[in-house]
Amino acid sequence: MAILEVNNLGKIYTSRLGGNQVMALDNVTFSVEQGEYVAIMGESGSGKTTLLNILAALDKPTRGSVNLDGRFLASISEKEIAAFRRENLGFVFQEFNLLDTFSIKDNILLPLVLSKQQYEEMHQRLTPISVKLGIADLLEKYPYEVSGGQKQRVAVARAIITRPKLILADEPTGALDSRSTDSLLDVFEAINKDGQTIIMVTHSTKAASRAGRVLFIKDGRLFHQLYRGDCTNEELYCKISDTLTLLATGGNKNE
């Protein structure tokens, strides 16, 4: 069952004086099934960030629609949109976006505080998540006291504690070293196996090779997609590398 449906999505940016128009997205159509783990790749300026912003309801398309779990994002009022994001979407960013004046525990619980959850409910959710992500012994520390890899695990905990329908990850391994990257990708794989739907925008072939499907965006259009099938991580890595080479050299590819 599709939890996300993107239909004929287009986005045109117009300069302030109205003289120039840039087509950031052009007729992008795809769907994401409940429990899928999808990576989105493409060169800088290809439209990945624009697509992610529209999926996050941070921007609106010029045409087309996005339907999340039966609700069209365009139908949500400005008054409702912040609550909708908080209740339905989890976010993981490259730069972690943690509050240094909050403890690790308070950073994780913040979305639930904003949703006015009961204290007991918040802590019933916090304990198993912190144990699963290996950060239970860090809860009383502050972000400046832990490593980059640990910060990103905290960010993941904050994203999943609301039990979102969809996690949107924007270059989640971009600020991590190789060892921390491997650890974070293991976390993503584990929460995906638990049923969490994930969409990850990444430049990293290594990160994308852990996903179940990879979408490639070129010049605002869906260029190609790869399904894992029976591929190992190494085999999918090679297929992704070949597709990126074709994309960079101006080749043509269909779905």
Short mmCIF file of N, CA, C and O in Angstrom, two decimals, residues 22-25 42-50 203 217-221:
data_model
loop_
_atom_site.label_atom_id
_atom_site.label_comp_id
_atom_site.label_asym_id
_atom_site.label_seq_id
_atom_site.Cartn_x
_atom_site.Cartn_y
_atom_site.Cartn_z
N VAL A 22 13.07 29.41 -13.53
CA VAL A 22 13.89 28.20 -13.43
C VAL A 22 12.98 27.02 -13.12
O VAL A 22 12.22 27.06 -12.14
N MET A 23 13.05 25.98 -13.96
CA MET A 23 12.27 24.77 -13.73
C MET A 23 13.06 23.85 -12.80
O MET A 23 14.01 23.20 -13.21
N ALA A 24 12.69 23.83 -11.52
CA ALA A 24 13.41 23.01 -10.54
C ALA A 24 12.94 21.56 -10.57
O ALA A 24 13.74 20.64 -10.37
N LEU A 25 11.65 21.35 -10.81
CA LEU A 25 11.08 20.00 -10.93
C LEU A 25 10.15 19.98 -12.12
O LEU A 25 9.41 20.94 -12.36
N GLY A 42 21.29 12.59 -7.10
CA GLY A 42 21.39 13.46 -8.26
C GLY A 42 22.47 14.50 -8.02
O GLY A 42 22.88 14.74 -6.88
N GLU A 43 22.94 15.11 -9.09
CA GLU A 43 23.97 16.12 -8.96
C GLU A 43 23.42 17.36 -8.26
O GLU A 43 22.21 17.56 -8.17
N SER A 44 24.31 18.22 -7.77
CA SER A 44 23.89 19.49 -7.18
C SER A 44 23.08 20.28 -8.20
O SER A 44 23.46 20.37 -9.37
N GLY A 45 21.95 20.83 -7.76
CA GLY A 45 21.10 21.58 -8.66
C GLY A 45 20.12 20.74 -9.46
O GLY A 45 19.37 21.26 -10.28
N SER A 46 20.07 19.44 -9.18
CA SER A 46 19.19 18.54 -9.94
C SER A 46 17.73 18.63 -9.52
O SER A 46 16.84 18.20 -10.25
N GLY A 47 17.48 19.17 -8.33
CA GLY A 47 16.10 19.27 -7.83
C GLY A 47 15.83 18.44 -6.59
O GLY A 47 14.69 18.44 -6.10
N LYS A 48 16.85 17.76 -6.06
CA LYS A 48 16.65 16.90 -4.89
C LYS A 48 16.13 17.67 -3.69
O LYS A 48 15.19 17.26 -3.02
N THR A 49 16.79 18.79 -3.39
CA THR A 49 16.41 19.57 -2.21
C THR A 49 15.02 20.17 -2.38
O THR A 49 14.22 20.19 -1.43
N THR A 50 14.71 20.64 -3.58
CA THR A 50 13.37 21.17 -3.84
C THR A 50 12.32 20.10 -3.61
O THR A 50 11.29 20.34 -2.97
N HIS A 203 24.25 12.27 -1.40
CA HIS A 203 25.27 12.22 -2.45
C HIS A 203 26.11 10.95 -2.30
O HIS A 203 26.92 10.64 -3.18
N ILE A 217 17.53 11.79 -9.85
CA ILE A 217 16.93 13.01 -10.40
C ILE A 217 17.97 13.71 -11.27
O ILE A 217 19.13 13.88 -10.86
N LYS A 218 17.55 14.12 -12.45
CA LYS A 218 18.43 14.87 -13.35
C LYS A 218 17.63 16.01 -13.96
O LYS A 218 16.56 15.79 -14.56
N ASP A 219 18.14 17.24 -13.80
CA ASP A 219 17.49 18.42 -14.38
C ASP A 219 16.00 18.48 -14.02
O ASP A 219 15.16 18.81 -14.85
N GLY A 220 15.70 18.13 -12.77
CA GLY A 220 14.33 18.24 -12.30
C GLY A 220 13.42 17.10 -12.68
O GLY A 220 12.23 17.12 -12.35
N ARG A 221 13.96 16.10 -13.37
CA ARG A 221 13.14 14.97 -13.81
C ARG A 221 13.63 13.66 -13.21
O ARG A 221 14.81 13.52 -12.88
#
